[in-house]
N, CA and C atoms as an extended XYZ file, in Angstrom:
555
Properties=species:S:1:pos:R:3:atomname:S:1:resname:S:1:resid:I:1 pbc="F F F"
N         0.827       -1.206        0.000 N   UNK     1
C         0.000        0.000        0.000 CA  UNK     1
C         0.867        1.264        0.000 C   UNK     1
N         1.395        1.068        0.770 N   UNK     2
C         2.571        2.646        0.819 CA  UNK     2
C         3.070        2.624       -0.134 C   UNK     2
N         3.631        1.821       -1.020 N   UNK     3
C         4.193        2.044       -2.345 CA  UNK     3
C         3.501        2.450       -3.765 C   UNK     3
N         2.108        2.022       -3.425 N   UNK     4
C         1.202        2.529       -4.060 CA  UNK     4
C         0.644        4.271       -3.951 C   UNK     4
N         0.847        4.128       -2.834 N   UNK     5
C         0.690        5.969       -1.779 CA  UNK     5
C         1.861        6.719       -3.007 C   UNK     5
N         2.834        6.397       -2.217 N   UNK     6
C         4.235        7.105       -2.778 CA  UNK     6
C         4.232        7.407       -4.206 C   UNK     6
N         3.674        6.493       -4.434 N   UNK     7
C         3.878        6.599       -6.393 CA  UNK     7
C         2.829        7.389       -6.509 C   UNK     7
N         1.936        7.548       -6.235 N   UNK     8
C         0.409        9.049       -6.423 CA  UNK     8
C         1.450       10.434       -5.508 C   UNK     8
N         1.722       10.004       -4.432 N   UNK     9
C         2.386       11.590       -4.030 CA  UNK     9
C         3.247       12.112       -4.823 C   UNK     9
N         4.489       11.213       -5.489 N   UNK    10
C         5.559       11.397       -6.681 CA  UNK    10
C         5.069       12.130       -7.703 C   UNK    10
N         3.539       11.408       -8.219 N   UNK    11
C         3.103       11.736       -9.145 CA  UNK    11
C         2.434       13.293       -9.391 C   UNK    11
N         1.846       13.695       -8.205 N   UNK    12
C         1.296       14.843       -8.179 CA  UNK    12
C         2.988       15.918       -8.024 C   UNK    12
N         3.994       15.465       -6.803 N   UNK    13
C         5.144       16.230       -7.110 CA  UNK    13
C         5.342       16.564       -8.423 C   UNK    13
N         6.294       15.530       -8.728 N   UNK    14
C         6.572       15.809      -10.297 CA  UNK    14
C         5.679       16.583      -10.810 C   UNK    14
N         4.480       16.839      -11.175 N   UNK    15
C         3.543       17.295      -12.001 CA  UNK    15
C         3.686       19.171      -11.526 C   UNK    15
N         3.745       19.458      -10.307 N   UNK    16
C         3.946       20.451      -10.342 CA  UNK    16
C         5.554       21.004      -10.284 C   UNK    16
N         6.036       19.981       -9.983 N   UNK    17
C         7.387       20.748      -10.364 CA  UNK    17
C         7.546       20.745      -11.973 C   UNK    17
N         6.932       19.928      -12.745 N   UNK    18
C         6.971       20.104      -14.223 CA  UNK    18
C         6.063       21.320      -14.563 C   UNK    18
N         5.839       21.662      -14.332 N   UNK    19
C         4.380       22.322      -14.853 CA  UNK    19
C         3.945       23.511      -14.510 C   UNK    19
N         4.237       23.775      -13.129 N   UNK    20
C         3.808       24.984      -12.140 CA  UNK    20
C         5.432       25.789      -12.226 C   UNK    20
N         6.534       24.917      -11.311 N   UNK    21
C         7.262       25.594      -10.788 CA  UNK    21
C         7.735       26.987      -12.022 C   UNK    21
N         8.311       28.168      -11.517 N   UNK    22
C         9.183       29.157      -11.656 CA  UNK    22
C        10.098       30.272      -11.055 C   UNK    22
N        10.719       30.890      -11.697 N   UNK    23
C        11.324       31.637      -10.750 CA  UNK    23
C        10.527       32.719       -9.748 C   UNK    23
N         9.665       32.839      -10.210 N   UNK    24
C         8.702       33.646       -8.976 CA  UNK    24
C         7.900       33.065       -8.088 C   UNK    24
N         7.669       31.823       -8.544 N   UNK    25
C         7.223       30.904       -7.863 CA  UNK    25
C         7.876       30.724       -6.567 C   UNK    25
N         9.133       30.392       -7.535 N   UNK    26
C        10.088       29.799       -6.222 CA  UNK    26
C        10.159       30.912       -4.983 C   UNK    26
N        10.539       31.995       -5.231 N   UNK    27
C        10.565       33.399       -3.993 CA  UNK    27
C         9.534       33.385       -3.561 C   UNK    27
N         7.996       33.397       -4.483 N   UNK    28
C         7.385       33.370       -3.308 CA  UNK    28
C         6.755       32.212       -2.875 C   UNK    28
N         6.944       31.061       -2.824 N   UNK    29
C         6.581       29.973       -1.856 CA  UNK    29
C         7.661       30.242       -0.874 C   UNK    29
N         8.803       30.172       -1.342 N   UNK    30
C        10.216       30.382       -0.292 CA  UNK    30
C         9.773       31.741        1.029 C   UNK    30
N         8.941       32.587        0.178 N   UNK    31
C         8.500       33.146        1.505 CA  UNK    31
C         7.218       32.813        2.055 C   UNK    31
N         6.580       32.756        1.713 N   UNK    32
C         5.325       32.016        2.013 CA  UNK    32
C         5.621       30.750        3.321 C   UNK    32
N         6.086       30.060        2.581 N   UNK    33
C         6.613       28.735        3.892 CA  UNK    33
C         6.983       29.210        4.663 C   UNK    33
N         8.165       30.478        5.108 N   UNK    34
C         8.503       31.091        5.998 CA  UNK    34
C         7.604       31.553        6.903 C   UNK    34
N         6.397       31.697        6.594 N   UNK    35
C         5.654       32.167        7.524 CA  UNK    35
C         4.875       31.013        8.451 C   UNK    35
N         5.065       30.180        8.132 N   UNK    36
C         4.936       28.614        8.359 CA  UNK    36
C         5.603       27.982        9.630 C   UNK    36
N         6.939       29.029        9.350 N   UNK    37
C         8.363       28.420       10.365 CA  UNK    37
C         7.729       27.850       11.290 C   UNK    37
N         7.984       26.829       12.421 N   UNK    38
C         7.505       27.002       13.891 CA  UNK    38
C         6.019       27.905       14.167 C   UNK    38
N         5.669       27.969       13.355 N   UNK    39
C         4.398       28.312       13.515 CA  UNK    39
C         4.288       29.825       13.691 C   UNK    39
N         5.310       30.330       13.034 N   UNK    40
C         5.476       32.001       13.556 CA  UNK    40
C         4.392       32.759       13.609 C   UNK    40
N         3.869       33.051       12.082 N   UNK    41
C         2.683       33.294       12.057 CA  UNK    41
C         1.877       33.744       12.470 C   UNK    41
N         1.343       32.432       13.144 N   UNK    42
C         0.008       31.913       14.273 CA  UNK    42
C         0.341       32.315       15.292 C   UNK    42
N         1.425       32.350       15.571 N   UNK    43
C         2.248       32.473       16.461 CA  UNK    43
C         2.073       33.995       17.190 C   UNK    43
N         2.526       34.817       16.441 N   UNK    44
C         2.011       36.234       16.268 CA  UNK    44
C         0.920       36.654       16.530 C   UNK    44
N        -0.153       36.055       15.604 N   UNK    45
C        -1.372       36.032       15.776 CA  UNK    45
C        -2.113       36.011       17.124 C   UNK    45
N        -1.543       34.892       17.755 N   UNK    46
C        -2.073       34.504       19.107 CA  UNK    46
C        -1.502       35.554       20.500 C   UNK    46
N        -0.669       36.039       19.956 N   UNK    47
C        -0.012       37.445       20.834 CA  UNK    47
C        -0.518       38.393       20.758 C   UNK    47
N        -0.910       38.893       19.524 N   UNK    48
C        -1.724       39.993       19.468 CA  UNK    48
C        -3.000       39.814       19.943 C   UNK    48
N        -3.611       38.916       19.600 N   UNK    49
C        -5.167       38.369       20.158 CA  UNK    49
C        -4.928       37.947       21.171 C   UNK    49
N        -4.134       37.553       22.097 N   UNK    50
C        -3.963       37.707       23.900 CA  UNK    50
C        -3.472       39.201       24.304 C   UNK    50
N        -3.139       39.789       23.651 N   UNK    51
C        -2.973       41.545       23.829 CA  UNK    51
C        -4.500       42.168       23.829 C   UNK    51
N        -5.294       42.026       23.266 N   UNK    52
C        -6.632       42.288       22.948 CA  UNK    52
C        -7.622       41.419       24.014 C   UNK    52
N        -8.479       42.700       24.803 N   UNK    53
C        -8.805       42.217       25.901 CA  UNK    53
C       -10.395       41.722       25.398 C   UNK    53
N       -10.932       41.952       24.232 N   UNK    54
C       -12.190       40.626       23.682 CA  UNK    54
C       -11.221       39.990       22.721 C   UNK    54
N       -10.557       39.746       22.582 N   UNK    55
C       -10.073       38.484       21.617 CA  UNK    55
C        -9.355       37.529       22.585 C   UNK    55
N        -9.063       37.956       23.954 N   UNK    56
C        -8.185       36.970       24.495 CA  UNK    56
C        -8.681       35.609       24.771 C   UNK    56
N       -10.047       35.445       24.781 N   UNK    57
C       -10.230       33.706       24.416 CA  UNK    57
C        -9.721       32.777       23.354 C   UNK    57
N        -9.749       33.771       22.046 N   UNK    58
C        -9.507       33.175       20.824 CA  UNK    58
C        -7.552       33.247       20.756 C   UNK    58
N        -7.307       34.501       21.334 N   UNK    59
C        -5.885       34.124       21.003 CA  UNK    59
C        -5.248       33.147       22.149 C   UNK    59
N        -6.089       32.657       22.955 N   UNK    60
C        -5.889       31.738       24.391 CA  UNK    60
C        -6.011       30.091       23.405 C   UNK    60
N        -7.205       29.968       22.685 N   UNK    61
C        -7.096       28.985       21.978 CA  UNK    61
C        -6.502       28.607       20.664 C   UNK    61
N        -5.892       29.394       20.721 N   UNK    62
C        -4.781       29.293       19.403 CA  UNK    62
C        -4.197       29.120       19.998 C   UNK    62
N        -3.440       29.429       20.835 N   UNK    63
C        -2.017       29.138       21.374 CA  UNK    63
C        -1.742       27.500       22.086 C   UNK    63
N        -2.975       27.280       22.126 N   UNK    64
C        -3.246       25.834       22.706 CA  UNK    64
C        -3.558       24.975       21.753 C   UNK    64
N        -4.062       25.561       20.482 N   UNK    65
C        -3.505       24.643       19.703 CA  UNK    65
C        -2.651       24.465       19.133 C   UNK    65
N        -1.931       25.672       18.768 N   UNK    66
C        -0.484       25.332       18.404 CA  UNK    66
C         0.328       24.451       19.045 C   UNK    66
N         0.083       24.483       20.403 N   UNK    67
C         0.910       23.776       21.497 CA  UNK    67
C         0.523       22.234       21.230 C   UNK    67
N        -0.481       21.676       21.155 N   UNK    68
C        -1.232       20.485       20.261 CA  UNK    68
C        -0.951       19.934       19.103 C   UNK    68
N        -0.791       21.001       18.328 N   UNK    69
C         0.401       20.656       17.192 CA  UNK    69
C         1.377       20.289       17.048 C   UNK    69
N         2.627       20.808       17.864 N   UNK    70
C         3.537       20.520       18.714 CA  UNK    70
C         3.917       19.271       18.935 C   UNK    70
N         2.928       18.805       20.027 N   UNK    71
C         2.977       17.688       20.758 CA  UNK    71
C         2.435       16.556       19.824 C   UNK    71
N         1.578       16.199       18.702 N   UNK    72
C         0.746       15.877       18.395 CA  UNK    72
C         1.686       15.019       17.081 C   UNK    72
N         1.605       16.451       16.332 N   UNK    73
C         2.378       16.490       15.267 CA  UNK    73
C         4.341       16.071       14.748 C   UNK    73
N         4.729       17.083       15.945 N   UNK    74
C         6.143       16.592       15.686 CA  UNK    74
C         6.768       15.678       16.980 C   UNK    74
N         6.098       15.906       17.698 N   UNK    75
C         6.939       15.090       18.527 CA  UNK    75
C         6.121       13.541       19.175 C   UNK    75
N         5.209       13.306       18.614 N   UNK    76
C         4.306       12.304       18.503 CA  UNK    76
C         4.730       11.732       17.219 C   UNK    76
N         3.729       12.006       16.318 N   UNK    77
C         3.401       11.671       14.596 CA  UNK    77
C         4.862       11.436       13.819 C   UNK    77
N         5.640       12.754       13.841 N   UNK    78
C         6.588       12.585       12.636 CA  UNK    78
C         7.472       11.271       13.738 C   UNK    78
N         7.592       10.890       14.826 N   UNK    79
C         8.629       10.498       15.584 CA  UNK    79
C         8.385        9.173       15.594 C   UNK    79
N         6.469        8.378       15.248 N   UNK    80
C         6.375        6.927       15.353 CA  UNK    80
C         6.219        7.178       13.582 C   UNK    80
N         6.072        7.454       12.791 N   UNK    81
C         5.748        6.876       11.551 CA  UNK    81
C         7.104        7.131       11.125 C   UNK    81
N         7.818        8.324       11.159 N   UNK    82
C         9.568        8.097       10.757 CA  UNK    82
C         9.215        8.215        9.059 C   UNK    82
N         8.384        8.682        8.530 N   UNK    83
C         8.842        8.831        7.005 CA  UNK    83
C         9.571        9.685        6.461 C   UNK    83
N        10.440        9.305        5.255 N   UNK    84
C        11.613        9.733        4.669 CA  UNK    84
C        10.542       11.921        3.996 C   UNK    84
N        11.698       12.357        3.400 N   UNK    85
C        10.775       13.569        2.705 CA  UNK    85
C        11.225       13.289        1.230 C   UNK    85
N        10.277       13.588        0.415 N   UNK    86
C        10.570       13.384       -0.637 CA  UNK    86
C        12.157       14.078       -1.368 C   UNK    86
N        12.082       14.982       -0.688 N   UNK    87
C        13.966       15.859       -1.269 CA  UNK    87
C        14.891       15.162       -0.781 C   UNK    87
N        14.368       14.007        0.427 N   UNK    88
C        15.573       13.081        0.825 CA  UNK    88
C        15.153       11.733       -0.039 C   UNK    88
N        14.377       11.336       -0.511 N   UNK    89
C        14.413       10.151       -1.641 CA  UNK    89
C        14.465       10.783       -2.922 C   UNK    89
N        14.377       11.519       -3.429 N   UNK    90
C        14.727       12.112       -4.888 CA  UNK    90
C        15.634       13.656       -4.289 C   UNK    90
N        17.154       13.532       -4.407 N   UNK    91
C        17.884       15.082       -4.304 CA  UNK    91
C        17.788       15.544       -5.437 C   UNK    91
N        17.539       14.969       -6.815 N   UNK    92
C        18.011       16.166       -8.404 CA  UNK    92
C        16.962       16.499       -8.531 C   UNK    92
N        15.889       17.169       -7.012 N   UNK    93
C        14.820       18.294       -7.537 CA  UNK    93
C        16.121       19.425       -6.651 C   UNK    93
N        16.065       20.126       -7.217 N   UNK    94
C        17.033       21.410       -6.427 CA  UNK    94
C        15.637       22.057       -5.767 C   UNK    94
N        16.309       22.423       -3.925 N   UNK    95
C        15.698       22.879       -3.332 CA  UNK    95
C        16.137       24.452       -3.029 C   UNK    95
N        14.426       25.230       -2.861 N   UNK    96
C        14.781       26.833       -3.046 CA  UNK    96
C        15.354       27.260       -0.957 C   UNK    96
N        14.798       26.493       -0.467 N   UNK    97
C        14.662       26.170        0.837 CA  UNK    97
C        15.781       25.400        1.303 C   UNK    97
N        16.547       25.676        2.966 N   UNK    98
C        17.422       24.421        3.298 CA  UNK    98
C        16.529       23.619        3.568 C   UNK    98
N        17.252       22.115        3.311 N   UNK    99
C        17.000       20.931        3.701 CA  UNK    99
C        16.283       20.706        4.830 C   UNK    99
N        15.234       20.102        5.141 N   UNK   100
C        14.449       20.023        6.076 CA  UNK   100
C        14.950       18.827        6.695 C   UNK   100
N        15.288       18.815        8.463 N   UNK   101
C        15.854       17.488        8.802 CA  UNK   101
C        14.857       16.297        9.918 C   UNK   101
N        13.684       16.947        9.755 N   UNK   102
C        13.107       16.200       11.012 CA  UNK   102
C        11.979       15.574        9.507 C   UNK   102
N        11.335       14.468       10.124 N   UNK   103
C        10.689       13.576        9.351 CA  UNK   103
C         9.414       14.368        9.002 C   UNK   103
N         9.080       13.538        7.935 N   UNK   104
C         7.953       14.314        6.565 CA  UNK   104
C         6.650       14.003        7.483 C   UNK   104
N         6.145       13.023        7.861 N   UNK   105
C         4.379       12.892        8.481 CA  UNK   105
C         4.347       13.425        9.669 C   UNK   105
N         2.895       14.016        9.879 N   UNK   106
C         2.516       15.103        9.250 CA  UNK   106
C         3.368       16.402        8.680 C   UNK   106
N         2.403       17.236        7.823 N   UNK   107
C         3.359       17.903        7.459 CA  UNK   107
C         2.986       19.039        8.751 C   UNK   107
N         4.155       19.696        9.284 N   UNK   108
C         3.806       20.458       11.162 CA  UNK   108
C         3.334       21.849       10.285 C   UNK   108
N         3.916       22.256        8.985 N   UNK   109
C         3.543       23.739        8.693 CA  UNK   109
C         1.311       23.847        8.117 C   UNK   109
N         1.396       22.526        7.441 N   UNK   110
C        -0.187       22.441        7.780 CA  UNK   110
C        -0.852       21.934        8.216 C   UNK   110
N        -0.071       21.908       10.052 N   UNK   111
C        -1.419       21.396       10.682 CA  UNK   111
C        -1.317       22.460       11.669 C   UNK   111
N        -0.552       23.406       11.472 N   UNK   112
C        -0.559       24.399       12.927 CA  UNK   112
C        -1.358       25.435       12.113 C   UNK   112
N        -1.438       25.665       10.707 N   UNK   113
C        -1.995       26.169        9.837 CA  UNK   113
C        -3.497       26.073        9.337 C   UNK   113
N        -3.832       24.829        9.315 N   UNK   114
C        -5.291       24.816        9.630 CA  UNK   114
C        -5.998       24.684       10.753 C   UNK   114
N        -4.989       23.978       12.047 N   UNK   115
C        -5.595       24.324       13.117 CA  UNK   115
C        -5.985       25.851       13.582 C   UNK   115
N        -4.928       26.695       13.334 N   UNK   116
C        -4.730       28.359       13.346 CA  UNK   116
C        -6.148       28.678       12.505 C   UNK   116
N        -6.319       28.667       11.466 N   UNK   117
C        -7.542       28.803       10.501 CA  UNK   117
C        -8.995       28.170       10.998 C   UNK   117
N        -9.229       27.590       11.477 N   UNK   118
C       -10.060       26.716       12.419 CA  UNK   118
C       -10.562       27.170       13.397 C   UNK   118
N        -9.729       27.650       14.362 N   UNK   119
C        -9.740       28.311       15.524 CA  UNK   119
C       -10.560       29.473       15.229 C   UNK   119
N        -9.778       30.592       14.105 N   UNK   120
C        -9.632       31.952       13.884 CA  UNK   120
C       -10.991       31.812       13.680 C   UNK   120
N       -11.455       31.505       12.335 N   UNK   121
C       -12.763       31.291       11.580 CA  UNK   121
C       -13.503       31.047       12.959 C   UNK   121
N       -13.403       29.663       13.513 N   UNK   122
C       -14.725       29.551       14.424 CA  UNK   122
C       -15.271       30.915       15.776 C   UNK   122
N       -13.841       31.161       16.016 N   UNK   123
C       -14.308       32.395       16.454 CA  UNK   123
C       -14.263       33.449       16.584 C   UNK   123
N       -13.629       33.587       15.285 N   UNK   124
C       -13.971       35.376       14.718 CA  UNK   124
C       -14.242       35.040       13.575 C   UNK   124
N       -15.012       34.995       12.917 N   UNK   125
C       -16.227       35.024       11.400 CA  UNK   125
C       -15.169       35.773       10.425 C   UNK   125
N       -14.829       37.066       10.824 N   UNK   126
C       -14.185       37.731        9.644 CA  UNK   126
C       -12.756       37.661        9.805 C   UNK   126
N       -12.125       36.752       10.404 N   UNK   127
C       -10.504       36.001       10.145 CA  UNK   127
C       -10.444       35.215        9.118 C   UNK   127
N       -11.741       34.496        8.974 N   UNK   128
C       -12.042       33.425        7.679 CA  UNK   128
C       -10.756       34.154        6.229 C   UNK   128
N       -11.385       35.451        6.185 N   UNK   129
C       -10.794       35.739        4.679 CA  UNK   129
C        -9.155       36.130        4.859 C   UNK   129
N        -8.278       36.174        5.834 N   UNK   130
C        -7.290       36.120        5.658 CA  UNK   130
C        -6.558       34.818        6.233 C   UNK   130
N        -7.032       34.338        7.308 N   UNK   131
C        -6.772       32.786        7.821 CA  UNK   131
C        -6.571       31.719        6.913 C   UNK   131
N        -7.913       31.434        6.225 N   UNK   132
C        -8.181       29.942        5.235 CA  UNK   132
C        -6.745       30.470        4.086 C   UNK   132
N        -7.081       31.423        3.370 N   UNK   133
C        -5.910       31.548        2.236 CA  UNK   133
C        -4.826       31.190        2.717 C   UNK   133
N        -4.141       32.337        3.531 N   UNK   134
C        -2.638       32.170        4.643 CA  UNK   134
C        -2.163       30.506        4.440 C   UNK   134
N        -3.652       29.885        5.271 N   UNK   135
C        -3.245       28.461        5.760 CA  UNK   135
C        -3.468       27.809        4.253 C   UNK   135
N        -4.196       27.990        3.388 N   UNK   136
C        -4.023       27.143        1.976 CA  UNK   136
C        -2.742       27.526        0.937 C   UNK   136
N        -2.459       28.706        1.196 N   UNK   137
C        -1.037       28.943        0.099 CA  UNK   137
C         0.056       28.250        1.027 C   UNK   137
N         0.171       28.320        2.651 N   UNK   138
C         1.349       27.200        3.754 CA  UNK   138
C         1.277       25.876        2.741 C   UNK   138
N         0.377       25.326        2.997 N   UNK   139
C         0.063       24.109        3.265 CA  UNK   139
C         0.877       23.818        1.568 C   UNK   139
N         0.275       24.486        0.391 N   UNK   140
C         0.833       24.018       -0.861 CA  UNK   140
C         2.022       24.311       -1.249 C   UNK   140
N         2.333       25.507       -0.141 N   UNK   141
C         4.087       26.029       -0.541 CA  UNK   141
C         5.268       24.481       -0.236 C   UNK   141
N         4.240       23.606        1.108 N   UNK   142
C         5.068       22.460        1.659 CA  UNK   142
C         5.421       21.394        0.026 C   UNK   142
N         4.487       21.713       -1.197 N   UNK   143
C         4.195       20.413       -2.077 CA  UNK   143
C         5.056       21.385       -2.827 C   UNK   143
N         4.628       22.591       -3.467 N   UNK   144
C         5.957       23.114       -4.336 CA  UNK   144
C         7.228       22.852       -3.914 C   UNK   144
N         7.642       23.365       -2.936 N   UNK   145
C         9.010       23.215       -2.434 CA  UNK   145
C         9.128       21.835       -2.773 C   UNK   145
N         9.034       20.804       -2.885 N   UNK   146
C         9.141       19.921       -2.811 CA  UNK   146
C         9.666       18.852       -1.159 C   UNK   146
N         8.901       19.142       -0.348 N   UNK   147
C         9.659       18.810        1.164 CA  UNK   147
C         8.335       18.150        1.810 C   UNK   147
N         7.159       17.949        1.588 N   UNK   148
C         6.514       17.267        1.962 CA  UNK   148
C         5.500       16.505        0.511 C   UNK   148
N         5.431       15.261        1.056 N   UNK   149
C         4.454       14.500        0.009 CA  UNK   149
C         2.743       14.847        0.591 C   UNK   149
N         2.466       14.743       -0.480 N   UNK   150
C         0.577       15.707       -0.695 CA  UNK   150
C        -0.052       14.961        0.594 C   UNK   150
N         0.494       13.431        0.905 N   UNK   151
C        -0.534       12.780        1.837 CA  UNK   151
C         0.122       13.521        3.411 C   UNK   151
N         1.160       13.928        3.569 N   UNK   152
C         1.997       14.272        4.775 CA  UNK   152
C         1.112       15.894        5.003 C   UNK   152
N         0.943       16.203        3.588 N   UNK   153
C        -0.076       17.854        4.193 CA  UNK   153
C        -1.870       17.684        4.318 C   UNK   153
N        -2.201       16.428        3.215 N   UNK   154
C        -3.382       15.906        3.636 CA  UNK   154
C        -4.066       15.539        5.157 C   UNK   154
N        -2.960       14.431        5.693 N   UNK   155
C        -2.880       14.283        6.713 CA  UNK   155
C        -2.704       15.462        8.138 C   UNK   155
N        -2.486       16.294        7.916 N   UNK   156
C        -1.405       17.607        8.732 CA  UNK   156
C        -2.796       18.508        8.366 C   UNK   156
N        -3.833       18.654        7.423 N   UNK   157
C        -4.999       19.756        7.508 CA  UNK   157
C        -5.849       18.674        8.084 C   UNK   157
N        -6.083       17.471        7.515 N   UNK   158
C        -7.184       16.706        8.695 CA  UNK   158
C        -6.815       16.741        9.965 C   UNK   158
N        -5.668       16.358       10.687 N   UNK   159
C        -5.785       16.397       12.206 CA  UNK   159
C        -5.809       18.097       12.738 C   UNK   159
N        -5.286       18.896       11.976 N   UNK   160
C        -5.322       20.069       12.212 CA  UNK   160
C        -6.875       20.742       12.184 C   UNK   160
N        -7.783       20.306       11.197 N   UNK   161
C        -8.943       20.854       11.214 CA  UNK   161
C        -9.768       20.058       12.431 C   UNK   161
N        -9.503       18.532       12.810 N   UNK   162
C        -9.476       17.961       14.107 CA  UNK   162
C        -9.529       19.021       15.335 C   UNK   162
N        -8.246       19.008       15.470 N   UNK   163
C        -7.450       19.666       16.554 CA  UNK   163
C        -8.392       21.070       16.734 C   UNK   163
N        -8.596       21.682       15.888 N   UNK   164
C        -9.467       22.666       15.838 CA  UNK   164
C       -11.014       22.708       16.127 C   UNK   164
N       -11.432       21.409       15.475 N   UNK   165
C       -12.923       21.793       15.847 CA  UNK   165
C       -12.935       21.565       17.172 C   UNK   165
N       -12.164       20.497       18.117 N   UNK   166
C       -12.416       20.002       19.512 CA  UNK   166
C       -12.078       21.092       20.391 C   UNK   166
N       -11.360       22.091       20.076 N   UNK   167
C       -10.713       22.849       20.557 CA  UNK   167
C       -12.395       24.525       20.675 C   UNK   167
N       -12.766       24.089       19.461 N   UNK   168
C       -13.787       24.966       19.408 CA  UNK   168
C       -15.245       24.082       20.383 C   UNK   168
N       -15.503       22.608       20.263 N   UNK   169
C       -16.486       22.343       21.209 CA  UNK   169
C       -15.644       22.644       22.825 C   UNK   169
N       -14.867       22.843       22.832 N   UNK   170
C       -14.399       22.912       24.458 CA  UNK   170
C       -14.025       24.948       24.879 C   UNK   170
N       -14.469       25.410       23.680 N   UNK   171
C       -13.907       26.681       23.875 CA  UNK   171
C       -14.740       27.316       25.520 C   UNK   171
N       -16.214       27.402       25.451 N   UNK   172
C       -16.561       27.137       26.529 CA  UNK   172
C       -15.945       27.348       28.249 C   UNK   172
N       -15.293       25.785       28.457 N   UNK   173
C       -14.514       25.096       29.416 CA  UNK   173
C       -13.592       25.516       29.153 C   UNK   173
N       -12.705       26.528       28.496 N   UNK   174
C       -11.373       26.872       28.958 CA  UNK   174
C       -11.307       28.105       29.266 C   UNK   174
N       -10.339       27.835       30.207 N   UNK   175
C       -10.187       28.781       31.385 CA  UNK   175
C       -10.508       29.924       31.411 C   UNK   175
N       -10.489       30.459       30.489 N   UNK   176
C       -10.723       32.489       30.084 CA  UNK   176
C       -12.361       32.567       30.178 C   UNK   176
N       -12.962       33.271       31.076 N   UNK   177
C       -14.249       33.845       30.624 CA  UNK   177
C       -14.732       34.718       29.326 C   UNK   177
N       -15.662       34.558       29.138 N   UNK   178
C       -16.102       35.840       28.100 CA  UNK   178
C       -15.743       36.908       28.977 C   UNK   178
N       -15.493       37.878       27.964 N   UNK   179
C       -15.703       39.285       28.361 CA  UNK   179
C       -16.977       40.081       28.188 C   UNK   179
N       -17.600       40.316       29.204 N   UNK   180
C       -19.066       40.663       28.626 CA  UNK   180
C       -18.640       42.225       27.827 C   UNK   180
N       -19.611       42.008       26.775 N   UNK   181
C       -20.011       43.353       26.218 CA  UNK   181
C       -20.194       44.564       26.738 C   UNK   181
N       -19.924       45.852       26.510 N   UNK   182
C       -20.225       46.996       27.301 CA  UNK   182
C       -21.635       47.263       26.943 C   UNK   182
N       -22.521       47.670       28.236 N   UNK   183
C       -24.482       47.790       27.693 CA  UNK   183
C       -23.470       49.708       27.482 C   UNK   183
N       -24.860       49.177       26.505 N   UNK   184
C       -25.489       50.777       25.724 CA  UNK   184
C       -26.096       51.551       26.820 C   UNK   184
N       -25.795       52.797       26.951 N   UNK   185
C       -26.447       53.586       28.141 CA  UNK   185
C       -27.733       53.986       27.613 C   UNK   185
């Protein structure tokens, strides 16, 4: 079965490195992924929205899921499945990016990425239009670059959109109260 996997992930690689890639391409996925790093990003995100005294639930649950990601993703997931990355089984794709050294499943830049998007959306409505994109150009910059196979980011937006909705039925139960609204005099 995995060899069957591999040969469809190869297949979709190749196809966009035949087909898609270019030189502008390359700069901007190369920055794009960057925003990906460790979750910087979101990362950010969740600072400013814990700076913000009605957003601090939402930037309280971002940060907890990132931390979920974390745990979940790289130091769980990539550490029992151990799969190779595709730039380490094929090197004569030249990479625009250094070498990535920790293992390909999940991919960690889209699952902290749709978890982040998940979060945002469920509870702020109008994060949707800069969140979902953000986290859909991450997630495909991982397949251009060539450094994760399509099922490693497949995998990495399902547990991430996971990670997110549970995170939204429990928003509730965690620790931060609402902030009530100011009444109208």
């Amino acid at each position: 079965m995995t060899e069957w996997l591999n040969g469809i992930d190869f297949s979709i690689l190749y196809w966009i490195q035949d087909r898609i890639r270019c030189d502008f391409l390359d700069g901007f996925f190369g920055v794009v992924t960057r925003l990906g790093d460790f979750g910087a990003i979101w990362i950010l995100a969740a600072l400013l929205l814990l700076l913000s005294r009605r957003k601090r639930r939402t930037g309280f649950l971002l940060a907890i899921g990132l931390v979920a990601c974390l745990l979940v993703g790289n130091l769980l997931l990539k550490n029992l499945v151990a799969r190779p990355r595709p730039c380490w089984l094929d090197p004569s794709v030249s990479l625009v990016i250094p070498m990535p050294t920790d293992w390909s499943f999940p991919s960690g830049h889209t699952l902290s990425s749709v978890v982040a998007a998940t979060v945002l959306t469920g509870c702020e409505r109008r994060m949707a239009f800069l969140a979902i994109p953000t986290a859909a150009l991450i997630a495909f910059s991982r397949l251009y670059l060539f450094v994760h196979f399509p099922s490693d980011v497949l995998a990495g937006a399902l547990i991430g959109f996971l990670i997110g909705l549970l995170l939204l039925r429990l928003k509730k139960h965690i620790l931060l109260p609402d902030v009530p609204e100011k009444r109208k005099k």
